[in-house]
GROMACS .gro file of C-alpha atoms in nm:
model
  243
    1MET     CA    1  -2.659   0.332   6.270
    2ILE     CA    2  -2.593   0.044   6.016
    3THR     CA    3  -2.620  -0.298   6.149
    4GLN     CA    4  -2.408  -0.604   6.045
    5SER     CA    5  -2.596  -0.944   5.996
    6LEU     CA    6  -2.358  -1.182   6.128
    7VAL     CA    7  -2.411  -1.525   5.958
    8ALA     CA    8  -2.229  -1.810   6.191
    9ARG     CA    9  -2.003  -2.056   5.955
   10PRO     CA   10  -2.052  -2.416   6.014
   11SER     CA   11  -1.807  -2.604   6.172
   12VAL     CA   12  -1.642  -2.916   5.949
   13PHE     CA   13  -1.812  -3.148   6.229
   14PRO     CA   14  -2.167  -3.023   6.267
   15ILE     CA   15  -2.296  -3.131   6.628
   16PHE     CA   16  -2.636  -3.294   6.627
   17SER     CA   17  -2.863  -3.282   6.950
   18PHE     CA   18  -3.008  -3.622   6.831
   19ASP     CA   19  -3.093  -4.019   6.994
   20HIS     CA   20  -2.801  -4.258   6.864
   21HIS     CA   21  -3.026  -4.398   6.570
   22CYS     CA   22  -3.089  -4.027   6.442
   23GLN     CA   23  -2.677  -4.004   6.496
   24ALA     CA   24  -2.597  -4.274   6.298
   25SER     CA   25  -2.880  -4.192   5.993
   26VAL     CA   26  -2.670  -3.845   6.009
   27GLN     CA   27  -2.307  -3.986   5.957
   28PHE     CA   28  -2.453  -4.207   5.700
   29SER     CA   29  -2.633  -3.907   5.509
   30THR     CA   30  -2.305  -3.737   5.539
   31LEU     CA   31  -2.099  -4.008   5.441
   32ASN     CA   32  -2.297  -4.054   5.098
   33CYS     CA   33  -2.259  -3.675   5.067
   34ARG     CA   34  -1.929  -3.700   5.074
   35PHE     CA   35  -1.921  -4.029   4.806
   36GLU     CA   36  -2.147  -3.872   4.598
   37ARG     CA   37  -1.929  -3.508   4.575
   38ALA     CA   38  -1.649  -3.735   4.495
   39ARG     CA   39  -1.805  -3.949   4.273
   40ARG     CA   40  -1.952  -3.608   4.077
   41LYS     CA   41  -1.624  -3.516   4.075
   42LEU     CA   42  -1.454  -3.787   3.932
   43LYS     CA   43  -1.758  -3.792   3.674
   44VAL     CA   44  -1.657  -3.414   3.621
   45THR     CA   45  -1.291  -3.483   3.517
   46ARG     CA   46  -1.373  -3.789   3.325
   47LEU     CA   47  -1.587  -3.605   3.150
   48LYS     CA   48  -1.341  -3.323   3.104
   49ALA     CA   49  -1.073  -3.555   2.988
   50SER     CA   50  -1.313  -3.708   2.730
   51PHE     CA   51  -1.398  -3.374   2.565
   52TRP     CA   52  -1.066  -3.289   2.528
   53ASP     CA   53  -0.963  -3.604   2.345
   54SER     CA   54  -1.250  -3.561   2.124
   55ILE     CA   55  -1.152  -3.228   2.040
   56ARG     CA   56  -0.846  -3.364   1.980
   57SER     CA   57  -1.002  -3.624   1.744
   58GLY     CA   58  -1.229  -3.365   1.603
   59PHE     CA   59  -1.500  -3.544   1.694
   60LEU     CA   60  -1.722  -3.568   2.024
   61LYS     CA   61  -1.706  -3.982   2.111
   62GLU     CA   62  -2.071  -3.936   2.285
   63ASN     CA   63  -2.289  -3.813   2.032
   64SER     CA   64  -2.072  -3.847   1.705
   65THR     CA   65  -2.080  -3.479   1.638
   66GLN     CA   66  -1.822  -3.342   1.475
   67VAL     CA   67  -1.634  -3.016   1.615
   68VAL     CA   68  -1.633  -2.759   1.330
   69GLU     CA   69  -1.474  -2.425   1.407
   70PRO     CA   70  -1.717  -2.123   1.364
   71PRO     CA   71  -1.624  -1.924   1.055
   72SER     CA   72  -1.422  -1.566   1.097
   73THR     CA   73  -1.684  -1.291   1.096
   74LEU     CA   74  -1.391  -1.098   1.004
   75GLN     CA   75  -1.332  -1.109   0.620
   76GLU     CA   76  -1.007  -0.912   0.465
   77GLU     CA   77  -1.120  -0.706   0.185
   78GLU     CA   78  -0.922  -0.832  -0.140
   79GLU     CA   79  -0.711  -0.564  -0.307
   80PRO     CA   80  -0.781  -0.410  -0.653
   81LEU     CA   81  -0.530  -0.605  -0.895
   82PRO     CA   82  -0.250  -0.437  -1.062
   83GLU     CA   83  -0.387  -0.273  -1.397
   84GLU     CA   84  -0.185  -0.310  -1.741
   85PHE     CA   85  -0.365  -0.139  -2.067
   86ILE     CA   86  -0.298   0.080  -2.385
   87LEU     CA   87  -0.296   0.435  -2.291
   88VAL     CA   88  -0.204   0.556  -2.615
   89GLU     CA   89  -0.140   0.387  -2.965
   90ASN     CA   90   0.002   0.577  -3.288
   91THR     CA   91   0.106   0.390  -3.654
   92LYS     CA   92   0.388   0.571  -3.824
   93PRO     CA   93   0.437   0.693  -4.168
   94ASP     CA   94   0.672   0.365  -4.208
   95GLY     CA   95   0.393   0.122  -4.052
   96GLU     CA   96   0.525   0.069  -3.747
   97VAL     CA   97   0.271   0.054  -3.430
   98GLU     CA   98   0.387   0.271  -3.108
   99GLN     CA   99   0.163   0.183  -2.801
  100ILE     CA  100   0.198   0.350  -2.456
  101ILE     CA  101   0.156   0.095  -2.241
  102PHE     CA  102   0.057   0.220  -1.830
  103SER     CA  103   0.076  -0.034  -1.564
  104SER     CA  104   0.007  -0.060  -1.202
  105GLY     CA  105   0.196  -0.357  -1.131
  106GLY     CA  106   0.542  -0.232  -1.049
  107ASP     CA  107   0.747  -0.379  -1.289
  108VAL     CA  108   1.056  -0.159  -1.302
  109ASP     CA  109   1.416  -0.222  -1.386
  110VAL     CA  110   1.660   0.007  -1.169
  111TYR     CA  111   1.875   0.033  -1.454
  112ASP     CA  112   1.618   0.178  -1.691
  113LEU     CA  113   1.469   0.406  -1.439
  114GLN     CA  114   1.841   0.524  -1.384
  115ALA     CA  115   1.842   0.618  -1.741
  116LEU     CA  116   1.528   0.806  -1.748
  117CYS     CA  117   1.654   1.014  -1.461
  118ASP     CA  118   1.946   1.074  -1.665
  119LYS     CA  119   1.719   1.206  -1.958
  120VAL     CA  120   1.513   1.449  -1.711
  121GLY     CA  121   1.829   1.584  -1.540
  122TRP     CA  122   1.792   1.448  -1.168
  123PRO     CA  123   2.092   1.351  -0.986
  124ARG     CA  124   2.194   0.974  -0.993
  125ARG     CA  125   2.113   0.766  -0.681
  126PRO     CA  126   2.304   0.484  -0.580
  127LEU     CA  127   2.103   0.142  -0.757
  128PRO     CA  128   2.071  -0.032  -0.379
  129LYS     CA  129   1.891   0.274  -0.252
  130LEU     CA  130   1.691   0.296  -0.575
  131ALA     CA  131   1.622  -0.048  -0.569
  132ALA     CA  132   1.500  -0.005  -0.157
  133ALA     CA  133   1.266   0.258  -0.289
  134LEU     CA  134   1.076   0.094  -0.527
  135LYS     CA  135   1.072  -0.241  -0.324
  136ASN     CA  136   0.938  -0.043  -0.023
  137SER     CA  137   0.668   0.181  -0.209
  138TYR     CA  138   0.292   0.117  -0.160
  139MET     CA  139   0.247   0.178  -0.531
  140VAL     CA  140   0.425   0.186  -0.856
  141VAL     CA  141   0.308   0.287  -1.220
  142THR     CA  142   0.490   0.335  -1.507
  143LEU     CA  143   0.418   0.408  -1.887
  144HIS     CA  144   0.642   0.195  -2.106
  145SER     CA  145   0.657   0.232  -2.516
  146ILE     CA  146   0.624  -0.040  -2.682
  147ARG     CA  147   0.709  -0.025  -3.088
  148LYS     CA  148   0.644  -0.296  -3.325
  149SER     CA  149   0.747  -0.313  -3.691
  150PRO     CA  150   0.464  -0.415  -3.973
  151GLY     CA  151   0.410  -0.791  -3.984
  152SER     CA  152   0.632  -0.835  -3.697
  153GLU     CA  153   0.454  -1.075  -3.405
  154GLY     CA  154   0.684  -0.994  -3.123
  155ILE     CA  155   0.814  -0.678  -2.978
  156ASP     CA  156   1.112  -0.467  -3.165
  157GLN     CA  157   1.129  -0.239  -2.849
  158LYS     CA  158   1.028  -0.169  -2.474
  159MET     CA  159   1.170   0.123  -2.311
  160LEU     CA  160   1.030   0.290  -1.954
  161ILE     CA  161   0.937   0.676  -2.067
  162GLY     CA  162   0.712   0.758  -1.776
  163MET     CA  163   0.690   0.634  -1.350
  164ALA     CA  164   0.564   0.763  -1.026
  165ARG     CA  165   0.528   0.576  -0.696
  166ALA     CA  166   0.368   0.636  -0.353
  167THR     CA  167   0.416   0.572  -0.019
  168SER     CA  168   0.111   0.515   0.242
  169ASP     CA  169   0.038   0.378   0.604
  170HIS     CA  170  -0.241   0.141   0.399
  171ALA     CA  171  -0.528   0.262   0.518
  172PHE     CA  172  -0.595   0.635   0.506
  173ASN     CA  173  -0.253   0.811   0.390
  174ALA     CA  174  -0.032   0.801   0.084
  175THR     CA  175   0.193   1.046  -0.074
  176ILE     CA  176   0.365   1.065  -0.419
  177TRP     CA  177   0.697   1.058  -0.490
  178ASP     CA  178   0.964   1.044  -0.762
  179VAL     CA  179   0.715   1.193  -1.068
  180LEU     CA  180   0.892   1.159  -1.440
  181VAL     CA  181   0.819   1.179  -1.807
  182ASP     CA  182   1.112   1.133  -2.069
  183PRO     CA  183   1.146   1.456  -2.234
  184ASN     CA  184   1.108   1.339  -2.590
  185TYR     CA  185   0.745   1.228  -2.453
  186GLN     CA  186   0.616   1.538  -2.270
  187GLY     CA  187   0.346   1.774  -2.360
  188GLN     CA  188   0.152   1.479  -2.467
  189GLY     CA  189  -0.094   1.448  -2.143
  190LEU     CA  190   0.101   1.139  -2.032
  191GLY     CA  191   0.192   1.320  -1.716
  192LYS     CA  192  -0.167   1.408  -1.656
  193ALA     CA  193  -0.259   1.074  -1.748
  194LEU     CA  194   0.005   0.855  -1.493
  195ILE     CA  195  -0.125   1.118  -1.246
  196GLU     CA  196  -0.479   1.029  -1.283
  197LYS     CA  197  -0.443   0.693  -1.314
  198LEU     CA  198  -0.192   0.692  -0.994
  199ILE     CA  199  -0.481   0.872  -0.752
  200ARG     CA  200  -0.762   0.656  -0.942
  201ALA     CA  201  -0.574   0.348  -0.795
  202LEU     CA  202  -0.501   0.478  -0.452
  203LEU     CA  203  -0.917   0.553  -0.434
  204GLN     CA  204  -0.974   0.223  -0.502
  205ARG     CA  205  -0.782   0.158  -0.187
  206ASP     CA  206  -1.026   0.372   0.002
  207ILE     CA  207  -0.695   0.603   0.069
  208GLY     CA  208  -0.858   0.938   0.025
  209ASN     CA  209  -0.594   1.143   0.207
  210ILE     CA  210  -0.322   1.209  -0.101
  211THR     CA  211  -0.023   1.451  -0.077
  212LEU     CA  212   0.308   1.511  -0.272
  213PHE     CA  213   0.594   1.711  -0.286
  214ALA     CA  214   0.655   1.941  -0.602
  215ASP     CA  215   0.904   2.181  -0.749
  216SER     CA  216   0.855   2.512  -0.755
  217GLN     CA  217   0.840   2.473  -1.110
  218VAL     CA  218   0.592   2.234  -1.182
  219VAL     CA  219   0.380   2.349  -0.877
  220GLU     CA  220   0.089   2.497  -1.165
  221PHE     CA  221   0.096   2.154  -1.348
  222TYR     CA  222  -0.046   1.990  -1.027
  223ARG     CA  223  -0.285   2.275  -0.965
  224ASN     CA  224  -0.432   2.204  -1.259
  225LEU     CA  225  -0.461   1.827  -1.134
  226GLY     CA  226  -0.671   1.918  -0.839
  227PHE     CA  227  -0.367   1.951  -0.607
  228GLN     CA  228  -0.386   2.277  -0.358
  229PRO     CA  229  -0.130   2.385  -0.080
  230ASP     CA  230  -0.265   2.340   0.250
  231PRO     CA  231  -0.576   2.570   0.251
  232GLU     CA  232  -0.537   2.563   0.678
  233GLY     CA  233  -0.134   2.687   0.636
  234ILE     CA  234   0.193   2.489   0.563
  235LYS     CA  235   0.259   2.211   0.801
  236GLY     CA  236   0.525   1.982   0.622
  237MET     CA  237   0.869   2.120   0.729
  238PHE     CA  238   1.219   1.958   0.649
  239TRP     CA  239   1.486   1.874   0.821
  240TYR     CA  240   1.888   1.892   0.683
  241PRO     CA  241   2.172   1.755   0.799
  242LYS     CA  242   2.398   2.023   0.856
  243TYR     CA  243   2.734   1.858   0.761
   0.00000   0.00000   0.00000
């Protein structure tokens, strides 16, 4: 059996069974308490107003202590800067110097890319869509051929000879697309170097789940670079419009 304790609520005006002197004393004390509560309430209100005024000015008025925002404990990790370096350098019999420059800066001219796609026999794609694909890629890496004549200080010719790009969720996954190398430069290990540098750049950004889509004739090329079909079975599926 559960017994409930009943507590009587005090009335708003307490009833006292004292004499007149006590009653007067009690009434005076009650008024004193009410006045003290009102005074404290007013003091708290003033303190609150003073506090927010001091916050707005950046200082506490009473002790002249400057209000300083605490430093954020969450520090964003800086992503590695784009790379650009000489991958290969050759000197021709006539003294002309050719350098193959690798870059992860994503500097690609859409007309140069379209010309490179034509060389490898890819179907043409609308330039606005090509530009949008480059812009929305997580990373674009390129190979450029730079030729310099003997005694020349400037660049005589700069040509896009290779490119690959990757899309990503910026956290865990990345997918490699559009890997192409100029046919005149194929068979020199440039495609392998392009993919390896792209993978390294993704790993530097802590993205370790890397996938790609490859045509059947180049599956062995990617297998030699460490890619393998999904050991748990094919999970990728494609949807194509039926019109």
